[in-house]
Amino acid sequence: MKSAAIILVLLASVTCVFTQEEPNAVEELLVETLVSPESCLVRSAMGDTLQIHYTGKLMDGKVIDTSVTRDPLFVELGKKTVIPGLEQSLIGVCEGQKIKATIPSHLAYGKRGYPPTIPGDAVLEFEVEVLAVAQQTRWQRMVNEVFPLVCLALVPTLLGLVGLYLYKKASAPSSQGRKKTKDKKSKKK
């Protein structure tokens, strides 16, 4: 009985060791404000365009990409032009704000990574400086929100009209079909 209990305890401890996560594993997006502007008149929201400088690193400190030596990056929130974790960290920021975002792999490049620079299941850290926030105009909002809905309504309507046209064409008696039949009969005689 004692040996069975000891085996169970050993089995449980081995199972716990194998199921523990990596020490650097991050499950949720963590956003830390490094610099806050004195006043924040406009906070970014979906559809807004941000001009940013960023530096992306692996958790060991190796830089994977930076815009500091290039022109700033323009990011339109909601267009998925950057990894999901970075886009999420840019919602609610102000012009002049600097943030540090620790992005879990499932909100970055996932299990596959981005070889050879980013290994699979890599947690990334981005330091971002928000240079400008341009709010979405009414026209942009209409294009981004209303236009797709109008297109969704137009597609079934157009398909219905094409179907109706084809149905009418197929069910209408064809004058050419009758003429050909008469010509074939006259040739047989």
Short mmCIF file of C-alpha atoms in Angstrom, two decimals:
data_model
loop_
_atom_site.label_atom_id
_atom_site.label_comp_id
_atom_site.label_asym_id
_atom_site.label_seq_id
_atom_site.Cartn_x
_atom_site.Cartn_y
_atom_site.Cartn_z
CA MET A 1 0.00 0.00 0.00
CA LYS A 2 2.85 2.39 0.86
CA SER A 3 4.63 1.64 -2.41
CA ALA A 4 1.44 2.39 -4.38
CA ALA A 5 1.09 5.76 -2.61
CA ILE A 6 4.75 6.58 -3.27
CA ILE A 7 4.34 5.67 -6.96
CA LEU A 8 1.25 7.90 -7.19
CA VAL A 9 3.09 10.82 -5.58
CA LEU A 10 6.06 10.37 -7.93
CA LEU A 11 3.74 10.11 -10.93
CA ALA A 12 1.91 13.29 -9.89
CA SER A 13 5.15 15.21 -9.42
CA VAL A 14 6.51 14.08 -12.80
CA THR A 15 3.23 15.11 -14.44
CA CYS A 16 3.44 18.54 -12.81
CA VAL A 17 7.00 19.04 -14.06
CA PHE A 18 6.05 18.20 -17.65
CA THR A 19 2.92 20.37 -17.68
CA GLN A 20 4.60 23.50 -16.35
CA GLU A 21 4.89 26.28 -18.88
CA GLU A 22 8.05 27.96 -20.01
CA PRO A 23 9.21 30.71 -17.66
CA ASN A 24 8.84 33.33 -20.44
CA ALA A 25 5.37 32.16 -21.55
CA VAL A 26 2.87 35.00 -21.71
CA GLU A 27 -0.81 34.22 -22.23
CA GLU A 28 -2.26 37.74 -22.38
CA LEU A 29 -1.29 40.99 -24.02
CA LEU A 30 0.49 43.24 -21.53
CA VAL A 31 0.67 46.97 -22.28
CA GLU A 32 2.75 49.29 -20.14
CA THR A 33 2.86 53.07 -20.57
CA LEU A 34 6.44 54.33 -20.62
CA VAL A 35 5.74 58.00 -21.38
CA SER A 36 2.41 59.81 -21.09
CA PRO A 37 1.77 63.15 -22.79
CA GLU A 38 0.75 66.08 -20.59
CA SER A 39 -2.64 66.26 -22.27
CA CYS A 40 -4.50 63.78 -24.40
CA LEU A 41 -7.10 65.39 -26.63
CA VAL A 42 -7.65 62.38 -28.88
CA ARG A 43 -7.43 58.69 -28.00
CA SER A 44 -7.06 56.25 -30.86
CA ALA A 45 -9.96 54.02 -31.85
CA MET A 46 -10.69 51.48 -34.58
CA GLY A 47 -10.51 53.11 -37.99
CA ASP A 48 -8.04 55.80 -36.90
CA THR A 49 -4.64 56.07 -38.57
CA LEU A 50 -1.56 56.23 -36.38
CA GLN A 51 1.95 57.26 -37.29
CA ILE A 52 4.38 55.32 -35.10
CA HIS A 53 7.98 54.41 -34.55
CA TYR A 54 8.51 50.93 -33.12
CA THR A 55 11.20 48.50 -32.09
CA GLY A 56 10.30 44.82 -31.89
CA LYS A 57 12.37 42.38 -29.86
CA LEU A 58 12.40 38.79 -28.77
CA MET A 59 12.29 38.23 -25.01
CA ASP A 60 16.06 37.68 -24.96
CA GLY A 61 16.50 41.28 -26.21
CA LYS A 62 17.37 40.46 -29.83
CA VAL A 63 15.90 43.18 -32.11
CA ILE A 64 13.78 41.66 -34.88
CA ASP A 65 12.63 44.90 -36.55
CA THR A 66 12.63 48.63 -36.02
CA SER A 67 11.33 51.69 -37.83
CA VAL A 68 13.57 54.11 -35.94
CA THR A 69 16.16 54.14 -38.75
CA ARG A 70 13.45 54.44 -41.43
CA ASP A 71 10.34 56.50 -42.03
CA PRO A 72 7.58 56.07 -39.44
CA LEU A 73 4.99 53.36 -40.01
CA PHE A 74 1.37 54.30 -40.73
CA VAL A 75 -1.13 51.90 -39.16
CA GLU A 76 -4.87 52.08 -39.83
CA LEU A 77 -6.48 50.31 -36.89
CA GLY A 78 -8.81 47.53 -37.97
CA LYS A 79 -7.09 46.88 -41.32
CA LYS A 80 -4.83 44.13 -39.92
CA THR A 81 -1.66 45.61 -41.38
CA VAL A 82 0.34 44.66 -38.28
CA ILE A 83 0.22 41.62 -35.99
CA PRO A 84 -2.98 41.43 -33.87
CA GLY A 85 -1.21 42.02 -30.55
CA LEU A 86 0.42 45.22 -31.76
CA GLU A 87 -2.83 46.49 -33.24
CA GLN A 88 -4.69 45.80 -29.98
CA SER A 89 -2.02 47.60 -27.96
CA LEU A 90 -2.48 50.73 -30.12
CA ILE A 91 -6.17 51.15 -29.27
CA GLY A 92 -6.70 53.96 -26.77
CA VAL A 93 -3.27 55.59 -27.09
CA CYS A 94 -2.54 59.31 -27.43
CA GLU A 95 -0.21 61.32 -29.62
CA GLY A 96 3.16 61.53 -27.85
CA GLN A 97 2.59 58.39 -25.78
CA LYS A 98 5.22 55.66 -25.57
CA ILE A 99 4.20 52.13 -24.69
CA LYS A 100 5.79 48.73 -24.23
CA ALA A 101 3.64 45.81 -25.37
CA THR A 102 4.47 42.23 -24.44
CA ILE A 103 2.68 40.14 -27.05
CA PRO A 104 1.98 36.41 -26.60
CA SER A 105 2.77 34.17 -29.56
CA HIS A 106 -0.90 33.54 -30.43
CA LEU A 107 -1.29 37.31 -31.03
CA ALA A 108 1.99 37.49 -32.97
CA TYR A 109 3.34 34.78 -35.32
CA GLY A 110 2.04 31.68 -33.51
CA LYS A 111 3.54 28.22 -33.57
CA ARG A 112 5.19 28.67 -36.98
CA GLY A 113 6.96 31.91 -36.19
CA TYR A 114 8.56 33.88 -39.01
CA PRO A 115 11.74 32.00 -39.87
CA PRO A 116 14.59 32.68 -39.68
CA THR A 117 14.10 35.83 -37.59
CA ILE A 118 11.27 34.82 -35.24
CA PRO A 119 11.12 31.28 -33.84
CA GLY A 120 7.85 29.43 -33.30
CA ASP A 121 5.84 30.25 -30.15
CA ALA A 122 7.93 33.41 -29.62
CA VAL A 123 6.72 36.06 -27.21
CA LEU A 124 7.51 39.50 -28.61
CA GLU A 125 8.10 42.85 -26.97
CA PHE A 126 7.40 46.08 -28.85
CA GLU A 127 8.32 49.57 -27.75
CA VAL A 128 6.15 52.04 -29.65
CA GLU A 129 6.17 55.82 -29.84
CA VAL A 130 2.93 57.31 -31.16
CA LEU A 131 3.89 60.28 -33.33
CA ALA A 132 0.41 61.20 -34.59
CA VAL A 133 -3.22 60.09 -34.34
CA ALA A 134 -5.56 60.94 -37.22
CA GLN A 135 -9.17 60.25 -36.43
CA GLN A 136 -11.37 58.56 -38.96
CA THR A 137 -13.41 61.05 -41.03
CA ARG A 138 -17.13 60.60 -41.71
CA TRP A 139 -16.33 59.57 -45.26
CA GLN A 140 -13.83 56.94 -44.07
CA ARG A 141 -16.35 55.68 -41.50
CA MET A 142 -18.98 55.35 -44.22
CA VAL A 143 -16.57 53.52 -46.51
CA ASN A 144 -15.39 51.23 -43.70
CA GLU A 145 -18.76 50.50 -42.09
CA VAL A 146 -21.60 51.18 -44.52
CA PHE A 147 -20.06 50.29 -47.88
CA PRO A 148 -19.36 46.63 -46.97
CA LEU A 149 -22.97 46.25 -45.81
CA VAL A 150 -24.27 47.75 -49.07
CA CYS A 151 -22.04 45.36 -51.02
CA LEU A 152 -23.34 42.43 -48.99
CA ALA A 153 -26.89 43.44 -49.89
CA LEU A 154 -26.03 43.95 -53.57
CA VAL A 155 -24.46 40.55 -54.14
CA PRO A 156 -27.63 38.50 -53.45
CA THR A 157 -29.71 41.05 -55.37
CA LEU A 158 -27.46 40.81 -58.44
CA LEU A 159 -27.38 37.03 -58.23
CA GLY A 160 -31.17 37.00 -58.00
CA LEU A 161 -31.48 39.24 -61.08
CA VAL A 162 -29.08 37.05 -63.06
CA GLY A 163 -31.02 33.96 -61.99
CA LEU A 164 -34.32 35.55 -62.99
CA TYR A 165 -32.92 36.54 -66.38
CA LEU A 166 -31.61 33.02 -67.02
CA TYR A 167 -34.88 31.46 -65.86
CA LYS A 168 -36.94 33.66 -68.19
CA LYS A 169 -34.56 33.00 -71.07
CA ALA A 170 -34.71 29.23 -70.51
CA SER A 171 -38.49 29.06 -70.13
CA ALA A 172 -39.37 31.37 -73.05
CA PRO A 173 -40.12 29.61 -76.32
CA SER A 174 -37.28 30.11 -78.72
CA SER A 175 -38.16 31.24 -82.23
CA GLN A 176 -34.79 30.04 -83.51
CA GLY A 177 -35.40 26.59 -82.07
CA ARG A 178 -38.70 26.24 -84.00
CA LYS A 179 -37.18 27.57 -87.19
CA LYS A 180 -34.37 25.01 -87.03
CA THR A 181 -36.87 22.22 -86.42
CA LYS A 182 -38.92 23.28 -89.48
CA ASP A 183 -35.75 23.48 -91.60
CA LYS A 184 -34.72 19.96 -90.54
CA LYS A 185 -38.19 18.59 -91.38
CA SER A 186 -38.19 20.24 -94.82
CA LYS A 187 -34.74 18.81 -95.61
CA LYS A 188 -35.90 15.29 -94.74
CA LYS A 189 -38.77 15.43 -97.27
#
